[in-house]
Coordinates of C-alpha atoms (C1' of nucleotides) in Angstrom, one line a residue:
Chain A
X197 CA 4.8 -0.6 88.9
X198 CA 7.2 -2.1 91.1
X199 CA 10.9 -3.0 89.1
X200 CA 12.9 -5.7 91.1
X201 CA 15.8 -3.9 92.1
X202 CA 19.0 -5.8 90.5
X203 CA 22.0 -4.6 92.2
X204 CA 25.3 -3.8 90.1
X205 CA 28.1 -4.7 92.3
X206 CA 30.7 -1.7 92.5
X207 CA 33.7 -4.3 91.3
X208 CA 36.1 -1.2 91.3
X209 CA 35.8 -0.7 94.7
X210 CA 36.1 -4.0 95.2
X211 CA 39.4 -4.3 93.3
X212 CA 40.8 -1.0 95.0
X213 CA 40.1 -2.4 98.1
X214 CA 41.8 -5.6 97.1
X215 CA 44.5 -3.5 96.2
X216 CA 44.7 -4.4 92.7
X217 CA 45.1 -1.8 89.8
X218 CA 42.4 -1.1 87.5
X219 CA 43.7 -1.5 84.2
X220 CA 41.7 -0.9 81.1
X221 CA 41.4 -4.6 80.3
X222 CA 40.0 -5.1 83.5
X223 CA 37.5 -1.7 83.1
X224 CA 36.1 -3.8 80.4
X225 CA 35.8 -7.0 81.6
X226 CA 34.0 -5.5 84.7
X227 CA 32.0 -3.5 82.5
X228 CA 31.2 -6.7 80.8
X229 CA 30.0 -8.9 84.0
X230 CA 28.3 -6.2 85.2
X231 CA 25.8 -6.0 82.6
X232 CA 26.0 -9.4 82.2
X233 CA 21.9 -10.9 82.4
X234 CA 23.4 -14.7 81.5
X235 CA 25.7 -16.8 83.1
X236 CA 28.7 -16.4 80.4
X237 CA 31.7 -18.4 79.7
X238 CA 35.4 -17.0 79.5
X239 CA 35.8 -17.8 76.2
X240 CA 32.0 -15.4 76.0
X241 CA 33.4 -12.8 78.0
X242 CA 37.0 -12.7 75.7
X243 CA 34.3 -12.3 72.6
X244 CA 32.4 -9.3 74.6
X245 CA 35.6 -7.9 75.6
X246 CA 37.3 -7.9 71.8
X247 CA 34.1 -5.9 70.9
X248 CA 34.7 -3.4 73.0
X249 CA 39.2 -3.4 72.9
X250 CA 40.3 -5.8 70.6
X251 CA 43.7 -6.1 72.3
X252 CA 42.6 -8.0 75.2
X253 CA 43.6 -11.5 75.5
X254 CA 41.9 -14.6 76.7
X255 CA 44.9 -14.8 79.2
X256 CA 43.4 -11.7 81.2
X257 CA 40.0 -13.0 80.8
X258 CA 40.8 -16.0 82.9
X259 CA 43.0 -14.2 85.0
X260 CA 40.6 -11.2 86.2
X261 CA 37.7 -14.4 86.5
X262 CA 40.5 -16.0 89.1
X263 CA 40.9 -12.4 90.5
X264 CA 37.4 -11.6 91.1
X265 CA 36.7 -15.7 92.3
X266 CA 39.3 -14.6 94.9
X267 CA 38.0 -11.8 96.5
X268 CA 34.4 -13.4 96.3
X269 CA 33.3 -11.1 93.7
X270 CA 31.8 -13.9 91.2
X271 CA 31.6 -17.1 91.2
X272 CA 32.5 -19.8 89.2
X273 CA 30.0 -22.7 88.0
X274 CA 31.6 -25.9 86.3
X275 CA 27.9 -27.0 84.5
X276 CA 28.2 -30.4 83.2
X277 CA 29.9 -31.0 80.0
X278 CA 31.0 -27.8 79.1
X279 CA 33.6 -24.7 80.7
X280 CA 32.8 -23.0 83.9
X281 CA 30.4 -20.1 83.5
X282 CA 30.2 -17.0 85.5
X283 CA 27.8 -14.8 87.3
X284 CA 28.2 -11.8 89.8
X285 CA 28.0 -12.6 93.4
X286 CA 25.1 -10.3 93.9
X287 CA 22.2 -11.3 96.0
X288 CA 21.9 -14.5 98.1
X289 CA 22.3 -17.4 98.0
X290 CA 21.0 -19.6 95.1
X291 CA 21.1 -22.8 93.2
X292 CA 20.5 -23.8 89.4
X293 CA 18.5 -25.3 87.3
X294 CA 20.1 -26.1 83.5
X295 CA 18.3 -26.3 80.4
X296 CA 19.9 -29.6 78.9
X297 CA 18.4 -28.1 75.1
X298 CA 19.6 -24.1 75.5
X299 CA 22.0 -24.1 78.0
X300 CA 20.0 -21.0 79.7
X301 CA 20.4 -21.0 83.2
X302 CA 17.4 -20.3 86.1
X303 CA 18.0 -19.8 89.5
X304 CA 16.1 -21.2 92.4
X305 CA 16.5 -21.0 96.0
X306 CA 15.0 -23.7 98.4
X307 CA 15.4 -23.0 102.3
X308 CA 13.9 -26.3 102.9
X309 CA 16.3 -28.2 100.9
X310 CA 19.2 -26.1 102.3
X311 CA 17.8 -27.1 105.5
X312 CA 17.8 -31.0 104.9
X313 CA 21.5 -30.5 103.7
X314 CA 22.8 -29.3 107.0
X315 CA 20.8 -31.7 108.5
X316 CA 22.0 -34.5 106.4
X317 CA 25.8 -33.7 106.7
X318 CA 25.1 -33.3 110.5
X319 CA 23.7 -36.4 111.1
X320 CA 27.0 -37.9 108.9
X321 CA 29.6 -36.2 110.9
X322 CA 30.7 -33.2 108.9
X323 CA 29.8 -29.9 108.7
X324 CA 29.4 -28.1 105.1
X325 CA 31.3 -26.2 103.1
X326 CA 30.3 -25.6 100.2
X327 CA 27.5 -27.5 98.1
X328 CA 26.8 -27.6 94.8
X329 CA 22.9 -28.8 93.4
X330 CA 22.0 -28.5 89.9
X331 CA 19.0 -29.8 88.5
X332 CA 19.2 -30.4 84.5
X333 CA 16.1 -30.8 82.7
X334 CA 14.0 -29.8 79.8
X335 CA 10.8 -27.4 79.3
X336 CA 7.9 -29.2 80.2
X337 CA 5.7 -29.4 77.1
X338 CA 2.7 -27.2 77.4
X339 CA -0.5 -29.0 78.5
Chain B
X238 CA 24.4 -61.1 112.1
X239 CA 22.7 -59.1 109.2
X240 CA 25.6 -57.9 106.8
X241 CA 24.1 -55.5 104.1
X242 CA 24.4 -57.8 101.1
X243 CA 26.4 -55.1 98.8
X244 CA 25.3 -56.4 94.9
X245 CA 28.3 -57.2 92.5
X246 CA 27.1 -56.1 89.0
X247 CA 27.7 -58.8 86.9
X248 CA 29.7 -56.8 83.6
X249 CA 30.6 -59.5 81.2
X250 CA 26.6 -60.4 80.9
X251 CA 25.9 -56.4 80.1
X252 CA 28.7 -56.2 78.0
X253 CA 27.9 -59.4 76.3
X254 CA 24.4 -58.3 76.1
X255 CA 25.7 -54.9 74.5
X256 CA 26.9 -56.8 71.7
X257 CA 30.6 -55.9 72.6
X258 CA 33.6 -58.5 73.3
X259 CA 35.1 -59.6 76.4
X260 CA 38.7 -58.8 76.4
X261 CA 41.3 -59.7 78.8
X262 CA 42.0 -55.5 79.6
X263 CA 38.3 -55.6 79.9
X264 CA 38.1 -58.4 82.0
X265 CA 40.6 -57.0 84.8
X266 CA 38.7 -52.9 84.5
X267 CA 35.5 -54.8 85.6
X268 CA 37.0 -57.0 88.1
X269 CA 39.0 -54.0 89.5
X270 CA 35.3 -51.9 89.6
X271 CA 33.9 -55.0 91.2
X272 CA 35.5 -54.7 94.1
X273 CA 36.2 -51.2 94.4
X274 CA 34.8 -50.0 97.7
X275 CA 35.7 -46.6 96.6
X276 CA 35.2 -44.3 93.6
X277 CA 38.7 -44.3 91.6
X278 CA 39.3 -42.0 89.0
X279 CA 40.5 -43.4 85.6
X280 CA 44.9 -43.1 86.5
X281 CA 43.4 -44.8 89.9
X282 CA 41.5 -47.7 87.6
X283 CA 44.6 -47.8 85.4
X284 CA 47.1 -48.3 88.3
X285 CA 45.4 -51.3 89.9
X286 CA 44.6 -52.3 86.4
X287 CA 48.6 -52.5 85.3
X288 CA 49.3 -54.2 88.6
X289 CA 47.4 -57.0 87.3
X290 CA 48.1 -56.6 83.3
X291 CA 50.7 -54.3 82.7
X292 CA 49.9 -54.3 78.7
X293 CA 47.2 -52.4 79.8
X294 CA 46.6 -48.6 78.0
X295 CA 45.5 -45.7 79.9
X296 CA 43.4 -44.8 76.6
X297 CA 41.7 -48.3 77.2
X298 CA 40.8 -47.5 80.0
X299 CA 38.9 -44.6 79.6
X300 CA 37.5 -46.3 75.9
X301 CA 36.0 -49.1 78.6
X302 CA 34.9 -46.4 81.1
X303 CA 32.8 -44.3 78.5
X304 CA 31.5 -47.7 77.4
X305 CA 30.1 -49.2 80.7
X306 CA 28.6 -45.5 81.2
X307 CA 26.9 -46.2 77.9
X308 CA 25.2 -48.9 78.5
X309 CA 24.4 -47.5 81.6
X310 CA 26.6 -49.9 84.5
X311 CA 28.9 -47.4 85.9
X312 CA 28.4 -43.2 86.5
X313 CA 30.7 -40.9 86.0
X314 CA 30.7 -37.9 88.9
X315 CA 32.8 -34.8 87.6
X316 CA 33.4 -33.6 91.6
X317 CA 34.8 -30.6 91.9
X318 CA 38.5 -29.9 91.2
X319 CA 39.7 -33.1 89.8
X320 CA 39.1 -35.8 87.3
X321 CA 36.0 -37.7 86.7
X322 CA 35.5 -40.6 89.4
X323 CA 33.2 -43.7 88.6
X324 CA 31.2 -45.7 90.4
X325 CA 29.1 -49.3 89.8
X326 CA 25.6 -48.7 89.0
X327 CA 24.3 -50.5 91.6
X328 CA 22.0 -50.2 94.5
X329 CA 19.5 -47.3 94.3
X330 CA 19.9 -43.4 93.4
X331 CA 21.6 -41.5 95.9
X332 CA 23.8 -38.1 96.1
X333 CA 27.6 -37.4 97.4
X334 CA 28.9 -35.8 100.5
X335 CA 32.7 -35.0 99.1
X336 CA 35.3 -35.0 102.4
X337 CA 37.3 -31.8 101.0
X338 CA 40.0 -33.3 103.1
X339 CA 40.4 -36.8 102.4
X340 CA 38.8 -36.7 99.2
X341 CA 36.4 -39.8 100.7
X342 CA 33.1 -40.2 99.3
X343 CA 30.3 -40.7 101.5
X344 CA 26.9 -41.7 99.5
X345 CA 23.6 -40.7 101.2
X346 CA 19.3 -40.3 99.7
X347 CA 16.9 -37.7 100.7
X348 CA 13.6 -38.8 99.7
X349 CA 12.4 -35.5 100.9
X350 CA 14.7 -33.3 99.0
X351 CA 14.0 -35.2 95.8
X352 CA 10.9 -34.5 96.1
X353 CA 11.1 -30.9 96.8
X354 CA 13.5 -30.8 93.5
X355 CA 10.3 -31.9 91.2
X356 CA 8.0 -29.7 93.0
X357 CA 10.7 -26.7 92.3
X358 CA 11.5 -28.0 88.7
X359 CA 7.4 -28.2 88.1
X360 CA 6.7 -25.1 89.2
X361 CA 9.1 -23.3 86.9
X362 CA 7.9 -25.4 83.7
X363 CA 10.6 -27.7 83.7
X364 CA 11.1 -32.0 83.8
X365 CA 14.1 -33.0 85.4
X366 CA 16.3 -35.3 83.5
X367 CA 19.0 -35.6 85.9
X368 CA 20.6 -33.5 89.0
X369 CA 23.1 -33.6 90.9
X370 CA 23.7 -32.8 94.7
X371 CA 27.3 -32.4 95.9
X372 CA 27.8 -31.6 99.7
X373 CA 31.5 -30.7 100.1
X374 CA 32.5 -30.8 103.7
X375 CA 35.0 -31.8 106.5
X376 CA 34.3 -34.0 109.7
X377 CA 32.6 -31.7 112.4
X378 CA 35.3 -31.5 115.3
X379 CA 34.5 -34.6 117.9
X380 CA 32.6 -32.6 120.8
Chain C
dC6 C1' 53.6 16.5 84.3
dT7 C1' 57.8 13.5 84.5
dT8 C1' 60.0 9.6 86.7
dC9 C1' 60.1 5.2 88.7
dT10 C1' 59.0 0.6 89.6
dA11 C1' 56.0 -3.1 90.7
dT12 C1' 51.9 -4.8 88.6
dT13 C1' 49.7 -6.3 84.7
dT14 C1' 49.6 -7.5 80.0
dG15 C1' 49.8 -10.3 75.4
dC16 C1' 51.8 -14.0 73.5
dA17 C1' 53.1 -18.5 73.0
dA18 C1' 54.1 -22.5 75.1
dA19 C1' 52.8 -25.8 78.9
dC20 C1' 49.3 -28.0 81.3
dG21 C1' 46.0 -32.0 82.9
dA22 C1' 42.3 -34.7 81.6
dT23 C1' 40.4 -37.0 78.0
dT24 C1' 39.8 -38.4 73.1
dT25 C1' 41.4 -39.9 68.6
dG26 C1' 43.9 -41.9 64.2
dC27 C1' 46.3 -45.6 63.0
dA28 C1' 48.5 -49.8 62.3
dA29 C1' 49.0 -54.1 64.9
dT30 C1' 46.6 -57.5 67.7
dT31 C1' 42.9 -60.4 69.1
dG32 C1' 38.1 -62.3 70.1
dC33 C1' 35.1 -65.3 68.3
dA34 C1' 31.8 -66.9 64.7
dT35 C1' 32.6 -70.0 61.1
Chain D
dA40 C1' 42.3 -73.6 62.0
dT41 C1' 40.7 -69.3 59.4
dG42 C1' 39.1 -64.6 58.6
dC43 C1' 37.6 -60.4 59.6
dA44 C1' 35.6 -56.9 62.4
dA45 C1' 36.3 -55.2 67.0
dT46 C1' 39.7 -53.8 70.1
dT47 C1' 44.2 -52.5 71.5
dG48 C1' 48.5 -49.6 72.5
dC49 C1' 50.8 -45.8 71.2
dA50 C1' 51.5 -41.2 70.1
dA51 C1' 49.6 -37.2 68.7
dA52 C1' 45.5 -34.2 69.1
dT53 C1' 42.0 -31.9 71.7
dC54 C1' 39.8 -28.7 75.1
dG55 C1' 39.7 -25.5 78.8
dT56 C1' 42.9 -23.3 81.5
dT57 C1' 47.4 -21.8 83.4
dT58 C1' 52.0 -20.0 83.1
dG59 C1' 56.8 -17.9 81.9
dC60 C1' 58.5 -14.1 80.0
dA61 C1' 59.6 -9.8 78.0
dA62 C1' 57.1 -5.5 76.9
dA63 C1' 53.7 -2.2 78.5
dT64 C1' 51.4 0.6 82.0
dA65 C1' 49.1 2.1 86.4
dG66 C1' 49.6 5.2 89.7
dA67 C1' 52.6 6.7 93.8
dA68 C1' 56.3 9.9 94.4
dG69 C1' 58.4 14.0 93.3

DNA sequence: CTTCTATTTGCAAACGATTTGCAATTGCAT
DNA sequence: ATGCAATTGCAAATCGTTTGCAAATAGAAG
């Protein structure tokens, strides 16, 4: 047998290093994200975290999501039509594909397509910074 | 000469066809998207809109917007980090390269990548229903 | 293990983009 | 011209997110 490894990023660390405390809010919300298999919202994390301390706010939800953003921790996805969602930034590089009917969220990687994108923005003039493709769709009916 | 013949959708006959009424703040929203070269955001469409009507509502123009992307004439593009832009729906499908320092929009098509988005969509048991392809960037330095 | 202070918190209020309820206005079929 | 449903402007409501502030606390120093 042969388990993919998934790697649990060591976000303490990564806050000591970013000289940050590491409050008991934050303890829990790390603990949270860490064993997080989805790609949960704040407002999904706040419900996760009252579970576990009822006294923490949605305020330091969104505040330890902007935290973490900034020291490239997670990141952020703004989906269409709903609030942005979160995922560890563990692993390369990835895009996703949305299902329009559960909201579940699979990732795909493409080096072709990543490929025609710096091509693309080459032949335009610019050089990339970021990019952002999502593909929304629906479970093809079994055939 | 061979100028690009750039199509001007013609509005009042899809409104009129939608079974809706021409109204004077109507009339100036579709001549302002007429001839916008660019891809204004609704306080944009409601500024050039009051410099021709200045009766004209903010709320009406965002009722008018989420009409025309109803019957299909305009798309809305939720770029990152600011409010929903709109564009004519004219011309054929194509994706957005977002100038992260001018805000400019440039519009380009990959055949290729659309392609390789079915084949990736197919292959994990999944139709596309739409997708979107943002490539934020900044003009490469003149060499 | 106390003391100290800067950091972090919870709360409520503010925020920006967008939508909505409502009474007044207006297209347009008659 | 008339009548009424569709549309408007306005203000207030909404949603996701951020912020000011006073109270709480992490964790360095003793």
């Amino acid at each position: 047998m042969n388990q993919t490894v998934i790697p649990k990023p060591d976000y303490e660390a990564a806050l000591r290093e970013a000289g940050v405390r590491i409050t008991r809010p934050r303890r829990v919300i790390l603990g949270i994200l860490s064993d997080a298999g989805d790609h949960p919202d704040a407002m999904e994390i706040f419900r996760r975290a009252v579970a576990i301390d009822n006294s923490i706010s949605l305020s330091t939800v969104y505040r330890t999501m902007k935290l973490l953003e900034g020291i490239g921790a997670i990141h952020r996805h703004a989906f269409e039509g709903g609030p942005s969602r979160f995922e560890p930034a563990v692993g390369d590089h990835h895009d996703h594909l949305i299902d329009i009917e559960t909201g579940d969220v699979i990732e795909f990687q493409s080096d072709r397509i990543e490929e025609l994108q710096q091509e693309i923005a080459r032949e335009l003039g610019y050089e990339i910074v970021h990019h952002r493709l999502e593909l929304y769709g629906r479970k093809r009916r079994r055939r």
